[in-house]
Short mmCIF file of C-alpha atoms in Angstrom, two decimals:
data_model
loop_
_atom_site.label_atom_id
_atom_site.label_comp_id
_atom_site.label_asym_id
_atom_site.label_seq_id
_atom_site.Cartn_x
_atom_site.Cartn_y
_atom_site.Cartn_z
CA UNK A 1 -286.19 95.16 6.06
CA UNK A 2 -289.07 93.15 5.15
CA UNK A 3 -292.86 94.07 5.63
CA UNK A 4 -293.50 90.98 7.39
CA UNK A 5 -290.82 91.68 9.79
CA UNK A 6 -291.62 92.92 13.61
CA UNK A 7 -288.60 95.16 12.90
CA UNK A 8 -289.92 97.00 10.20
CA UNK A 9 -292.98 97.93 11.81
CA UNK A 10 -291.58 99.08 14.68
CA UNK A 11 -289.35 101.07 12.83
CA UNK A 12 -292.82 102.65 11.02
CA UNK A 13 -294.13 103.74 14.57
CA UNK A 14 -290.98 105.02 15.79
CA UNK A 15 -290.54 107.46 12.53
CA UNK A 16 -294.29 108.41 13.03
CA UNK A 17 -293.85 109.27 16.63
CA UNK A 18 -290.94 111.24 15.99
CA UNK A 19 -292.71 113.30 13.55
CA UNK A 20 -295.26 113.87 15.79
CA UNK A 21 -293.27 114.90 18.61
CA UNK A 22 -290.42 116.95 16.88
CA UNK A 23 -292.73 118.08 13.78
CA UNK A 24 -295.38 120.24 15.70
CA UNK A 25 -293.20 123.49 16.55
CA UNK A 26 -292.10 123.91 13.14
CA UNK A 27 -295.93 124.62 11.93
CA UNK A 28 -296.39 127.23 14.67
CA UNK A 29 -293.27 129.04 13.83
CA UNK A 30 -294.50 129.52 10.07
CA UNK A 31 -298.11 130.69 11.28
CA UNK A 32 -296.66 133.10 13.44
CA UNK A 33 -293.74 134.56 11.48
CA UNK A 34 -296.42 135.24 8.86
CA UNK A 35 -299.23 136.48 10.71
CA UNK A 36 -298.50 140.33 10.49
CA UNK A 37 -298.45 140.00 6.91
CA UNK A 38 -301.41 141.02 4.76
CA UNK A 39 -303.90 138.30 3.73
CA UNK A 40 -302.60 137.36 0.19
CA UNK A 41 -298.98 137.57 1.19
CA UNK A 42 -299.59 135.55 4.54
CA UNK A 43 -300.63 132.41 2.31
CA UNK A 44 -297.50 132.75 -0.05
CA UNK A 45 -295.66 133.20 3.25
CA UNK A 46 -297.32 129.95 4.52
CA UNK A 47 -296.87 127.88 1.35
CA UNK A 48 -293.13 128.64 0.76
CA UNK A 49 -292.34 128.35 4.25
CA UNK A 50 -293.65 124.64 4.35
CA UNK A 51 -292.48 123.77 1.13
CA UNK A 52 -289.09 125.00 2.62
CA UNK A 53 -289.38 122.76 5.53
CA UNK A 54 -290.32 119.73 3.56
CA UNK A 55 -287.48 120.00 0.82
CA UNK A 56 -284.89 121.00 3.93
CA UNK A 57 -285.83 118.05 5.27
CA UNK A 58 -285.52 115.62 1.92
CA UNK A 59 -282.26 117.42 1.36
CA UNK A 60 -280.77 116.91 4.77
CA UNK A 61 -281.90 113.20 5.19
CA UNK A 62 -279.86 112.29 2.31
CA UNK A 63 -276.92 114.04 3.48
CA UNK A 64 -277.44 112.65 6.70
CA UNK A 65 -277.67 108.82 5.47
CA UNK A 66 -274.28 109.12 3.70
CA UNK A 67 -272.79 110.69 6.61
CA UNK A 68 -273.97 108.26 9.24
CA UNK A 69 -271.89 105.50 7.33
CA UNK A 70 -268.73 107.12 8.01
CA UNK A 71 -267.05 106.28 11.45
CA UNK A 72 -268.14 107.64 14.55
CA UNK A 73 -270.79 110.14 13.33
CA UNK A 74 -273.44 107.74 14.34
CA UNK A 75 -271.86 108.42 18.10
CA UNK A 76 -272.22 112.06 17.39
CA UNK A 77 -275.50 111.58 16.08
CA UNK A 78 -276.55 109.64 19.16
CA UNK A 79 -275.17 112.30 21.57
CA UNK A 80 -277.11 114.71 19.87
CA UNK A 81 -280.41 112.92 19.94
CA UNK A 82 -279.81 112.53 23.82
CA UNK A 83 -279.26 116.25 23.97
CA UNK A 84 -282.61 116.72 22.06
CA UNK A 85 -284.37 114.43 24.17
CA UNK A 86 -283.34 116.04 27.45
CA UNK A 87 -284.27 119.55 26.13
CA UNK A 88 -287.86 118.06 24.92
CA UNK A 89 -288.38 117.65 28.77
CA UNK A 90 -287.40 121.04 29.77
CA UNK A 91 -289.85 123.59 30.50
CA UNK A 92 -289.97 126.41 27.74
CA UNK A 93 -287.71 129.43 28.12
CA UNK A 94 -289.51 132.45 27.00
CA UNK A 95 -288.67 136.04 26.84
CA UNK A 96 -285.01 135.55 26.36
CA UNK A 97 -284.71 136.85 23.09
CA UNK A 98 -285.49 140.19 21.06
CA UNK A 99 -286.46 139.03 17.58
CA UNK A 100 -287.27 141.58 14.94
CA UNK A 101 -291.08 141.32 13.90
CA UNK A 102 -290.96 140.98 10.22
CA UNK A 103 -293.89 142.75 8.36
CA UNK A 104 -292.68 142.08 4.91
CA UNK A 105 -292.49 138.80 3.07
CA UNK A 106 -288.89 138.61 2.47
CA UNK A 107 -288.50 139.07 6.42
CA UNK A 108 -290.90 136.36 7.43
CA UNK A 109 -289.44 134.11 4.69
CA UNK A 110 -286.08 134.58 6.21
CA UNK A 111 -287.14 133.83 9.76
CA UNK A 112 -289.14 130.39 8.54
CA UNK A 113 -286.01 129.16 6.58
CA UNK A 114 -283.42 129.94 9.54
CA UNK A 115 -286.67 128.27 11.67
CA UNK A 116 -286.96 125.24 9.28
CA UNK A 117 -283.41 124.48 8.76
CA UNK A 118 -282.80 124.54 12.99
CA UNK A 119 -285.87 122.38 13.22
CA UNK A 120 -285.66 120.00 10.72
CA UNK A 121 -282.11 118.76 11.80
CA UNK A 122 -283.17 117.26 14.86
CA UNK A 123 -285.88 115.41 13.05
CA UNK A 124 -283.66 114.46 10.17
CA UNK A 125 -281.32 112.63 12.62
CA UNK A 126 -283.93 111.03 14.52
CA UNK A 127 -285.70 109.63 11.57
CA UNK A 128 -282.14 108.67 9.78
CA UNK A 129 -281.25 106.66 13.16
CA UNK A 130 -284.92 104.89 13.18
CA UNK A 131 -284.88 103.76 9.75
CA UNK A 132 -281.64 102.07 10.10
CA UNK A 133 -280.49 102.95 6.80
CA UNK A 134 -283.72 101.56 4.90
CA UNK A 135 -284.31 104.20 2.06
CA UNK A 136 -287.61 103.18 1.98
CA UNK A 137 -288.49 103.97 5.48
CA UNK A 138 -286.57 107.38 5.25
CA UNK A 139 -288.98 108.54 2.46
CA UNK A 140 -291.93 106.93 4.42
CA UNK A 141 -290.88 109.03 7.35
CA UNK A 142 -290.70 112.26 5.17
CA UNK A 143 -293.96 111.86 3.62
CA UNK A 144 -295.61 111.25 7.26
CA UNK A 145 -293.99 114.65 8.38
CA UNK A 146 -295.77 116.82 5.63
CA UNK A 147 -299.44 116.33 7.10
CA UNK A 148 -298.22 116.88 10.29
CA UNK A 149 -296.32 120.14 9.57
CA UNK A 150 -299.19 121.48 7.31
CA UNK A 151 -302.45 120.50 9.13
CA UNK A 152 -301.85 118.58 12.55
CA UNK A 153 -299.74 120.85 14.54
CA UNK A 154 -302.25 122.33 16.66
CA UNK A 155 -303.72 119.29 17.51
CA UNK A 156 -300.67 117.62 18.48
CA UNK A 157 -299.36 120.43 20.43
CA UNK A 158 -302.57 120.34 22.30
CA UNK A 159 -302.20 116.67 22.84
CA UNK A 160 -298.78 117.37 24.52
CA UNK A 161 -300.00 120.27 26.46
CA UNK A 162 -302.82 118.12 27.85
CA UNK A 163 -300.86 114.89 28.14
CA UNK A 164 -297.58 115.87 29.22
CA UNK A 165 -296.58 112.09 29.37
CA UNK A 166 -296.49 112.21 25.76
CA UNK A 167 -293.35 114.13 25.97
CA UNK A 168 -291.82 111.80 28.26
CA UNK A 169 -292.52 109.13 25.56
CA UNK A 170 -291.12 111.04 22.94
CA UNK A 171 -287.77 111.85 24.61
CA UNK A 172 -287.50 108.10 25.95
CA UNK A 173 -287.86 107.36 22.05
CA UNK A 174 -285.45 109.73 21.01
CA UNK A 175 -283.16 108.15 23.82
CA UNK A 176 -283.92 104.41 22.49
CA UNK A 177 -282.80 105.42 19.05
CA UNK A 178 -279.87 107.10 20.36
CA UNK A 179 -278.34 103.79 21.97
CA UNK A 180 -279.20 101.93 19.13
CA UNK A 181 -277.02 104.27 16.79
CA UNK A 182 -274.40 104.22 19.50
CA UNK A 183 -273.95 100.42 19.07
CA UNK A 184 -274.58 100.12 15.32
CA UNK A 185 -271.95 102.62 14.65
CA UNK A 186 -269.17 101.64 11.97
CA UNK A 187 -266.81 101.62 14.93
CA UNK A 188 -268.75 99.67 17.24
CA UNK A 189 -271.22 97.76 15.26
CA UNK A 190 -268.51 94.59 14.63
CA UNK A 191 -267.42 94.29 18.26
CA UNK A 192 -270.86 94.46 19.53
CA UNK A 193 -272.24 92.06 17.22
CA UNK A 194 -269.62 89.41 18.16
CA UNK A 195 -268.22 90.48 21.84
CA UNK A 196 -271.48 91.62 23.30
CA UNK A 197 -274.53 91.28 21.71
CA UNK A 198 -276.61 92.07 24.73
CA UNK A 199 -275.89 95.67 24.02
CA UNK A 200 -278.01 95.62 20.98
CA UNK A 201 -281.08 95.70 23.41
CA UNK A 202 -279.49 96.96 26.55
CA UNK A 203 -278.29 100.40 25.13
CA UNK A 204 -281.09 101.36 23.77
CA UNK A 205 -283.24 101.03 26.66
CA UNK A 206 -280.60 102.24 29.28
CA UNK A 207 -280.43 105.45 26.88
CA UNK A 208 -284.10 105.79 26.75
CA UNK A 209 -283.95 105.70 30.88
CA UNK A 210 -281.20 108.08 31.18
CA UNK A 211 -282.79 110.50 29.04
CA UNK A 212 -286.22 110.36 30.93
CA UNK A 213 -284.20 110.65 34.20
CA UNK A 214 -281.96 113.37 33.01
CA UNK A 215 -284.67 115.40 31.71
CA UNK A 216 -286.97 115.22 34.42
CA UNK A 217 -284.42 115.81 36.96
CA UNK A 218 -282.97 118.83 35.31
CA UNK A 219 -286.68 120.10 34.79
CA UNK A 220 -287.19 119.55 38.37
CA UNK A 221 -284.11 121.33 39.54
CA UNK A 222 -284.64 124.81 37.73
CA UNK A 223 -285.41 127.42 40.07
CA UNK A 224 -289.02 127.74 40.14
CA UNK A 225 -289.08 131.29 40.47
CA UNK A 226 -292.46 132.57 39.44
CA UNK A 227 -292.66 135.14 36.68
CA UNK A 228 -294.71 138.01 37.42
CA UNK A 229 -298.72 137.26 36.32
CA UNK A 230 -299.05 138.88 33.35
CA UNK A 231 -302.70 139.63 32.34
CA UNK A 232 -302.66 139.80 28.32
CA UNK A 233 -305.69 141.88 28.65
CA UNK A 234 -305.78 145.51 29.64
CA UNK A 235 -309.79 145.10 30.35
CA UNK A 236 -310.70 147.98 32.61
CA UNK A 237 -314.27 147.58 34.63
CA UNK A 238 -317.02 148.46 32.24
CA UNK A 239 -319.15 151.50 33.61
CA UNK B 1 -317.46 143.43 47.21
CA UNK B 2 -316.68 139.72 46.69
CA UNK B 3 -314.48 138.80 44.17
CA UNK B 4 -314.95 135.66 42.11
CA UNK B 5 -312.95 133.90 39.92
CA UNK B 6 -314.59 131.78 37.04
CA UNK B 7 -311.65 129.99 34.99
CA UNK B 8 -312.72 129.01 31.33
CA UNK B 9 -311.09 127.06 28.77
CA UNK B 10 -312.99 127.08 25.38
CA UNK B 11 -314.68 123.85 26.08
CA UNK B 12 -318.44 123.21 26.48
CA UNK B 13 -318.13 121.96 29.78
CA UNK B 14 -316.75 125.18 31.30
CA UNK B 15 -319.48 127.29 29.39
CA UNK B 16 -321.86 125.28 31.08
CA UNK B 17 -320.66 125.64 34.55
CA UNK B 18 -320.76 129.19 33.83
CA UNK B 19 -324.38 129.04 32.71
CA UNK B 20 -325.40 127.19 35.81
CA UNK B 21 -323.72 129.36 38.09
CA UNK B 22 -325.61 132.72 36.71
CA UNK B 23 -328.90 131.96 38.40
CA UNK B 24 -326.98 131.09 41.66
CA UNK B 25 -325.63 134.55 41.87
CA UNK B 26 -328.82 135.51 44.03
CA UNK B 27 -327.21 133.48 46.63
CA UNK B 28 -324.99 136.28 47.60
CA UNK B 29 -326.13 139.33 49.70
CA UNK B 30 -324.27 141.75 47.21
CA UNK B 31 -323.49 141.16 43.84
CA UNK B 32 -320.45 139.66 43.59
CA UNK B 33 -317.74 141.18 41.06
CA UNK B 34 -317.04 138.26 38.11
CA UNK B 35 -313.69 137.92 36.84
CA UNK B 36 -313.51 135.05 33.52
CA UNK B 37 -309.91 133.89 33.58
CA UNK B 38 -308.42 131.95 30.17
CA UNK B 39 -304.90 130.53 30.60
CA UNK B 40 -303.09 129.56 27.63
CA UNK B 41 -300.37 127.11 27.54
CA UNK B 42 -296.90 128.48 26.71
CA UNK B 43 -295.72 127.39 22.93
CA UNK B 44 -293.36 124.35 23.37
CA UNK B 45 -290.21 123.77 21.61
CA UNK B 46 -288.02 126.04 19.62
CA UNK B 47 -290.96 128.70 18.89
CA UNK B 48 -289.23 131.27 21.13
CA UNK B 49 -286.22 131.04 19.11
CA UNK B 50 -287.56 132.23 16.32
CA UNK B 51 -290.39 134.56 17.05
CA UNK B 52 -290.80 137.81 18.42
CA UNK B 53 -292.16 138.33 22.16
CA UNK B 54 -294.96 140.83 20.89
CA UNK B 55 -296.03 138.47 18.54
CA UNK B 56 -296.41 135.63 20.81
CA UNK B 57 -298.06 137.67 23.27
CA UNK B 58 -300.64 138.84 20.48
CA UNK B 59 -301.07 135.42 19.64
CA UNK B 60 -301.62 134.08 23.02
CA UNK B 61 -304.31 136.86 23.45
CA UNK B 62 -306.28 136.30 20.17
CA UNK B 63 -306.16 132.70 21.14
CA UNK B 64 -307.47 133.31 24.67
CA UNK B 65 -310.37 135.69 23.19
CA UNK B 66 -311.36 132.98 20.93
CA UNK B 67 -312.08 130.66 24.03
CA UNK B 68 -313.52 133.03 26.05
CA UNK B 69 -315.96 134.28 23.50
CA UNK B 70 -318.90 131.75 24.11
CA UNK B 71 -319.03 132.46 27.87
CA UNK B 72 -318.45 136.08 27.31
CA UNK B 73 -321.47 135.98 24.97
CA UNK B 74 -323.45 133.91 27.57
CA UNK B 75 -322.71 136.60 30.20
CA UNK B 76 -323.55 139.42 28.08
CA UNK B 77 -326.88 138.04 26.91
CA UNK B 78 -327.64 137.50 30.62
CA UNK B 79 -326.71 140.97 31.31
CA UNK B 80 -324.25 140.02 33.96
CA UNK B 81 -321.31 142.20 34.40
CA UNK B 82 -317.70 140.96 34.40
CA UNK B 83 -314.56 141.43 33.29
CA UNK B 84 -312.03 138.86 31.84
CA UNK B 85 -308.00 138.12 31.62
CA UNK B 86 -305.77 136.06 29.73
CA UNK B 87 -302.59 134.66 31.13
CA UNK B 88 -299.87 132.02 30.13
CA UNK B 89 -298.70 129.09 31.76
CA UNK B 90 -299.72 126.00 33.41
CA UNK B 91 -303.73 126.39 34.02
CA UNK B 92 -303.95 124.93 37.42
CA UNK B 93 -300.77 126.76 38.41
CA UNK B 94 -302.06 130.10 37.20
CA UNK B 95 -305.73 129.80 38.44
CA UNK B 96 -304.24 129.16 41.86
CA UNK B 97 -301.60 132.04 41.44
CA UNK B 98 -304.03 134.38 40.06
CA UNK B 99 -306.85 133.65 42.67
CA UNK B 100 -304.42 134.39 45.57
CA UNK B 101 -302.31 137.28 44.18
CA UNK B 102 -305.33 139.28 43.09
CA UNK B 103 -307.13 138.19 46.50
CA UNK B 104 -310.07 136.77 44.87
CA UNK B 105 -312.62 135.12 47.51
CA UNK B 106 -313.78 132.23 45.73
CA UNK B 107 -312.87 130.37 42.80
CA UNK B 108 -315.87 128.79 40.75
CA UNK B 109 -315.30 126.05 37.94
CA UNK B 110 -317.17 123.05 36.67
CA UNK B 111 -315.77 119.62 37.29
CA UNK B 112 -313.85 119.47 33.99
CA UNK B 113 -312.77 121.48 31.15
CA UNK B 114 -311.60 120.31 27.82
CA UNK B 115 -308.74 118.11 28.98
CA UNK B 116 -310.96 116.03 31.37
CA UNK B 117 -312.14 112.64 30.10
CA UNK B 118 -316.11 112.02 29.99
CA UNK B 119 -316.93 109.85 33.13
CA UNK B 120 -313.85 110.83 35.10
CA UNK B 121 -314.98 112.01 38.36
CA UNK B 122 -312.76 115.39 38.06
CA UNK B 123 -310.92 116.81 35.43
CA UNK B 124 -306.76 117.22 36.13
CA UNK B 125 -307.08 121.00 36.12
CA UNK B 126 -309.75 121.16 38.73
CA UNK B 127 -308.53 118.64 41.00
CA UNK B 128 -305.02 120.10 40.94
CA UNK B 129 -306.76 123.53 41.41
CA UNK B 130 -308.75 122.39 44.20
CA UNK B 131 -305.87 120.71 45.88
CA UNK B 132 -303.60 123.55 45.50
CA UNK B 133 -305.65 126.15 46.25
CA UNK B 134 -306.09 128.21 49.48
CA UNK B 135 -308.90 130.23 48.01
CA UNK B 136 -312.30 128.22 48.75
CA UNK B 137 -313.35 126.66 45.20
CA UNK B 138 -317.19 125.77 44.39
CA UNK B 139 -317.78 123.01 42.02
CA UNK B 140 -320.53 123.26 39.67
CA UNK B 141 -321.78 119.88 38.83
#
């Protein structure tokens, strides 16, 4: 892709948006996993956690790029992205799991590595899809995700909390990329470009709308049984 | 005794509303009971998959205390007694629920907090509270 083509800049914007929407919670997990460690170890834990998150993205994205050239795998990737997009729109489920709070550096690093692996995966599939096999764009996407993981997460999450429409936009974008991947898979590409060229834009648009609609519907259907109010401060009236 | 709920986020706007409310306390025949309420947004995404509930709670609590700090200092300085609370959830919804479940007589808040765009008539949280609350709302402009 050339620098002066609109597709290039659209891909750039898509990648930045993906990094923002999908990268924020990774940094929060790293910070929270390390919070019980003593000061010195906490810095170490955060450093290696962030380093690991970025390294895992680099390794996984090169795997992803070669995997996506195989038949059907882009379609599978597209399905995964649809699922990730719909999940993004669901209200967060808290309290279902009991996880050991690690008070050791090793324990914290273990938590971070598992979290990094899971959280990098969605980011990597989306970036690989948006970059459309352009290795320069892939590297660009990785570089942009670094400052977001390191510094931007708090701000990003605040914006997403206060303006929920940004989440819907992110979910729609994931759907868009999924639609695009589905029609550029090895097995669909030739047929689409000769028989049904219109699918090249119909598929992204309709999958984006589908993700937003399905996500919103599922979120609305969740039984709104309010959890009991829990006051995190045990504040007895001062005498 | 009248129970008054003062929702505060960390913003200057919220602090200013409380500051402006302190002199108005003389309006009440009997000194009302003041409760500060801070609402923390739940953590998004996959965080709850990897982090222990107790740690998440502690995190919310610390963040909430940070946001309450300015307003608490203000009230301490003015010598006004108060209690404070931190809950997690959608701000407007939690404010309304807290007020009704704990039987508050009044909610007192500013027109906008941290989320409101300057110049906008009402912030989104304030307007939602005014719509949903069955508790009387006093808006301090």
